[in-house]
């Protein structure tokens, strides 16, 4: 799987004032602000398989104490189409925090 939401930049360096010894260097760099995904669940849904992943950002927010990283969730769906495996693009979802325990009593 490639980088999801990566940024590509090209850098050219060199200076014409250096005369005959000038040089130009061009390169491409990919920046991915997300850590390696963690597979958290595998679901069999009908005739397809869903792999669910969670990622945390490489950077932490400083708005709270202690600083915390952003998290995101996505799934990849694998299915058989015309006798060949098909892999979907990432399908992003949202993380719903676990609900707290509560109690109910009859009067």
PDB file of C-alpha atoms in Angstrom:
ATOM      1  CA  UNK A   1       0.000   0.000   0.000  1.00  0.00           C
ATOM      2  CA  UNK A   2       1.372   3.420  -0.910  1.00  0.00           C
ATOM      3  CA  UNK A   3       1.400   6.593   1.091  1.00  0.00           C
ATOM      4  CA  UNK A   4      -2.075   7.975   1.666  1.00  0.00           C
ATOM      5  CA  UNK A   5      -2.292  11.772   1.367  1.00  0.00           C
ATOM      6  CA  UNK A   6       1.411  12.208   0.693  1.00  0.00           C
ATOM      7  CA  UNK A   7       2.907  15.418  -0.645  1.00  0.00           C
ATOM      8  CA  UNK A   8       5.497  15.522  -3.413  1.00  0.00           C
ATOM      9  CA  UNK A   9       7.946  18.387  -3.894  1.00  0.00           C
ATOM     10  CA  UNK A  10      10.780  19.101  -6.340  1.00  0.00           C
ATOM     11  CA  UNK A  11      13.916  20.928  -5.206  1.00  0.00           C
ATOM     12  CA  UNK A  12      16.364  22.611  -7.604  1.00  0.00           C
ATOM     13  CA  UNK A  13      19.609  24.027  -6.286  1.00  0.00           C
ATOM     14  CA  UNK A  14      22.545  25.861  -7.828  1.00  0.00           C
ATOM     15  CA  UNK A  15      23.508  29.472  -8.493  1.00  0.00           C
ATOM     16  CA  UNK A  16      24.467  31.151 -11.769  1.00  0.00           C
ATOM     17  CA  UNK A  17      26.897  33.498  -9.965  1.00  0.00           C
ATOM     18  CA  UNK A  18      29.205  30.522  -9.311  1.00  0.00           C
ATOM     19  CA  UNK A  19      30.406  30.572 -12.912  1.00  0.00           C
ATOM     20  CA  UNK A  20      31.582  27.439 -14.727  1.00  0.00           C
ATOM     21  CA  UNK A  21      31.326  25.270 -11.608  1.00  0.00           C
ATOM     22  CA  UNK A  22      27.569  25.658 -11.240  1.00  0.00           C
ATOM     23  CA  UNK A  23      25.443  22.593 -10.651  1.00  0.00           C
ATOM     24  CA  UNK A  24      21.766  21.813 -10.689  1.00  0.00           C
ATOM     25  CA  UNK A  25      20.244  19.060  -8.585  1.00  0.00           C
ATOM     26  CA  UNK A  26      16.644  18.051  -8.994  1.00  0.00           C
ATOM     27  CA  UNK A  27      14.983  15.406  -6.857  1.00  0.00           C
ATOM     28  CA  UNK A  28      11.587  14.303  -5.716  1.00  0.00           C
ATOM     29  CA  UNK A  29      10.728  13.678  -2.084  1.00  0.00           C
ATOM     30  CA  UNK A  30       7.559  12.192  -0.584  1.00  0.00           C
ATOM     31  CA  UNK A  31       6.315  13.300   2.818  1.00  0.00           C
ATOM     32  CA  UNK A  32       3.753  11.201   4.679  1.00  0.00           C
ATOM     33  CA  UNK A  33       2.577  12.729   7.989  1.00  0.00           C
ATOM     34  CA  UNK A  34       1.007   9.425   9.143  1.00  0.00           C
ATOM     35  CA  UNK A  35       2.686   6.530  10.959  1.00  0.00           C
ATOM     36  CA  UNK A  36       2.512   2.958   9.668  1.00  0.00           C
ATOM     37  CA  UNK A  37      -1.105   1.711   9.809  1.00  0.00           C
ATOM     38  CA  UNK A  38      -2.197  -0.806  12.442  1.00  0.00           C
ATOM     39  CA  UNK A  39      -4.705  -3.418  11.291  1.00  0.00           C
ATOM     40  CA  UNK A  40      -7.409  -3.498  13.953  1.00  0.00           C
ATOM     41  CA  UNK A  41     -10.075  -5.737  12.437  1.00  0.00           C
ATOM     42  CA  UNK A  42     -10.824  -8.092   9.547  1.00  0.00           C
ATOM     43  CA  UNK A  43     -14.463  -8.603   8.541  1.00  0.00           C
ATOM     44  CA  UNK A  44     -16.007 -11.073   6.129  1.00  0.00           C
ATOM     45  CA  UNK A  45     -18.951  -9.258   4.543  1.00  0.00           C
ATOM     46  CA  UNK A  46     -20.881 -11.309   2.000  1.00  0.00           C
ATOM     47  CA  UNK A  47     -18.382 -12.242  -0.692  1.00  0.00           C
ATOM     48  CA  UNK A  48     -15.783  -9.635   0.257  1.00  0.00           C
ATOM     49  CA  UNK A  49     -13.189  -9.091   2.985  1.00  0.00           C
ATOM     50  CA  UNK A  50     -12.734  -5.732   4.735  1.00  0.00           C
ATOM     51  CA  UNK A  51      -9.394  -4.886   6.344  1.00  0.00           C
ATOM     52  CA  UNK A  52      -9.783  -2.032   8.834  1.00  0.00           C
ATOM     53  CA  UNK A  53      -6.765   0.079   9.744  1.00  0.00           C
ATOM     54  CA  UNK A  54      -6.028   2.857  12.245  1.00  0.00           C
ATOM     55  CA  UNK A  55      -3.244   5.394  11.868  1.00  0.00           C
ATOM     56  CA  UNK A  56      -1.841   8.059  14.147  1.00  0.00           C
ATOM     57  CA  UNK A  57      -0.147  11.216  12.909  1.00  0.00           C
ATOM     58  CA  UNK A  58       3.600  11.668  13.218  1.00  0.00           C
ATOM     59  CA  UNK A  59       2.969  14.994  14.933  1.00  0.00           C
ATOM     60  CA  UNK A  60       1.173  15.788  18.171  1.00  0.00           C
ATOM     61  CA  UNK A  61      -1.378  18.504  18.828  1.00  0.00           C
ATOM     62  CA  UNK A  62      -0.496  20.849  21.646  1.00  0.00           C
ATOM     63  CA  UNK A  63      -4.043  22.108  22.348  1.00  0.00           C
ATOM     64  CA  UNK A  64      -4.526  19.657  25.213  1.00  0.00           C
ATOM     65  CA  UNK A  65      -2.474  18.267  28.033  1.00  0.00           C
ATOM     66  CA  UNK A  66      -0.683  16.045  27.396  1.00  0.00           C
ATOM     67  CA  UNK A  67      -0.085  16.616  23.663  1.00  0.00           C
ATOM     68  CA  UNK A  68      -1.897  14.006  21.551  1.00  0.00           C
ATOM     69  CA  UNK A  69      -1.644  12.769  17.944  1.00  0.00           C
ATOM     70  CA  UNK A  70      -4.509  12.819  15.454  1.00  0.00           C
ATOM     71  CA  UNK A  71      -5.999   9.441  14.538  1.00  0.00           C
ATOM     72  CA  UNK A  72      -7.769   8.282  11.414  1.00  0.00           C
ATOM     73  CA  UNK A  73      -9.520   5.115  10.355  1.00  0.00           C
ATOM     74  CA  UNK A  74      -9.891   3.549   6.927  1.00  0.00           C
ATOM     75  CA  UNK A  75     -10.740   0.250   5.325  1.00  0.00           C
ATOM     76  CA  UNK A  76      -9.646  -1.582   2.199  1.00  0.00           C
ATOM     77  CA  UNK A  77     -12.224  -3.910   0.635  1.00  0.00           C
ATOM     78  CA  UNK A  78     -11.020  -7.027  -1.196  1.00  0.00           C
ATOM     79  CA  UNK A  79     -13.460  -8.808  -3.492  1.00  0.00           C
ATOM     80  CA  UNK A  80     -13.346 -11.270  -6.357  1.00  0.00           C
ATOM     81  CA  UNK A  81     -14.359  -9.721  -9.705  1.00  0.00           C
ATOM     82  CA  UNK A  82     -14.342 -11.908 -12.829  1.00  0.00           C
ATOM     83  CA  UNK A  83     -12.173 -14.492 -11.069  1.00  0.00           C
ATOM     84  CA  UNK A  84      -9.509 -11.929  -9.995  1.00  0.00           C
ATOM     85  CA  UNK A  85      -8.941 -10.177  -6.667  1.00  0.00           C
ATOM     86  CA  UNK A  86      -9.988  -6.539  -6.616  1.00  0.00           C
ATOM     87  CA  UNK A  87      -8.611  -4.090  -4.033  1.00  0.00           C
ATOM     88  CA  UNK A  88     -10.496  -0.845  -3.302  1.00  0.00           C
ATOM     89  CA  UNK A  89      -8.954   2.530  -2.684  1.00  0.00           C
ATOM     90  CA  UNK A  90      -8.905   3.496   1.030  1.00  0.00           C
ATOM     91  CA  UNK A  91     -12.386   4.264   2.367  1.00  0.00           C
ATOM     92  CA  UNK A  92     -12.098   6.653   5.293  1.00  0.00           C
ATOM     93  CA  UNK A  93     -14.414   6.481   8.276  1.00  0.00           C
ATOM     94  CA  UNK A  94     -14.711   8.100  11.667  1.00  0.00           C
ATOM     95  CA  UNK A  95     -13.783   6.790  15.073  1.00  0.00           C
ATOM     96  CA  UNK A  96     -16.740   6.667  17.457  1.00  0.00           C
ATOM     97  CA  UNK A  97     -15.554   6.500  21.077  1.00  0.00           C
ATOM     98  CA  UNK A  98     -16.870   3.636  23.173  1.00  0.00           C
ATOM     99  CA  UNK A  99     -20.040   4.473  25.053  1.00  0.00           C
ATOM    100  CA  UNK A 100     -19.917   4.539  28.834  1.00  0.00           C
ATOM    101  CA  UNK A 101     -21.618   1.880  30.888  1.00  0.00           C
ATOM    102  CA  UNK A 102     -25.038   2.804  32.213  1.00  0.00           C
ATOM    103  CA  UNK A 103     -27.744   1.117  34.272  1.00  0.00           C
ATOM    104  CA  UNK A 104     -31.492   0.809  33.998  1.00  0.00           C
ATOM    105  CA  UNK A 105     -33.830  -0.309  36.763  1.00  0.00           C
ATOM    106  CA  UNK A 106     -37.489  -1.171  36.831  1.00  0.00           C
ATOM    107  CA  UNK A 107     -39.462   0.990  39.266  1.00  0.00           C
TER     108      UNK A 107
END
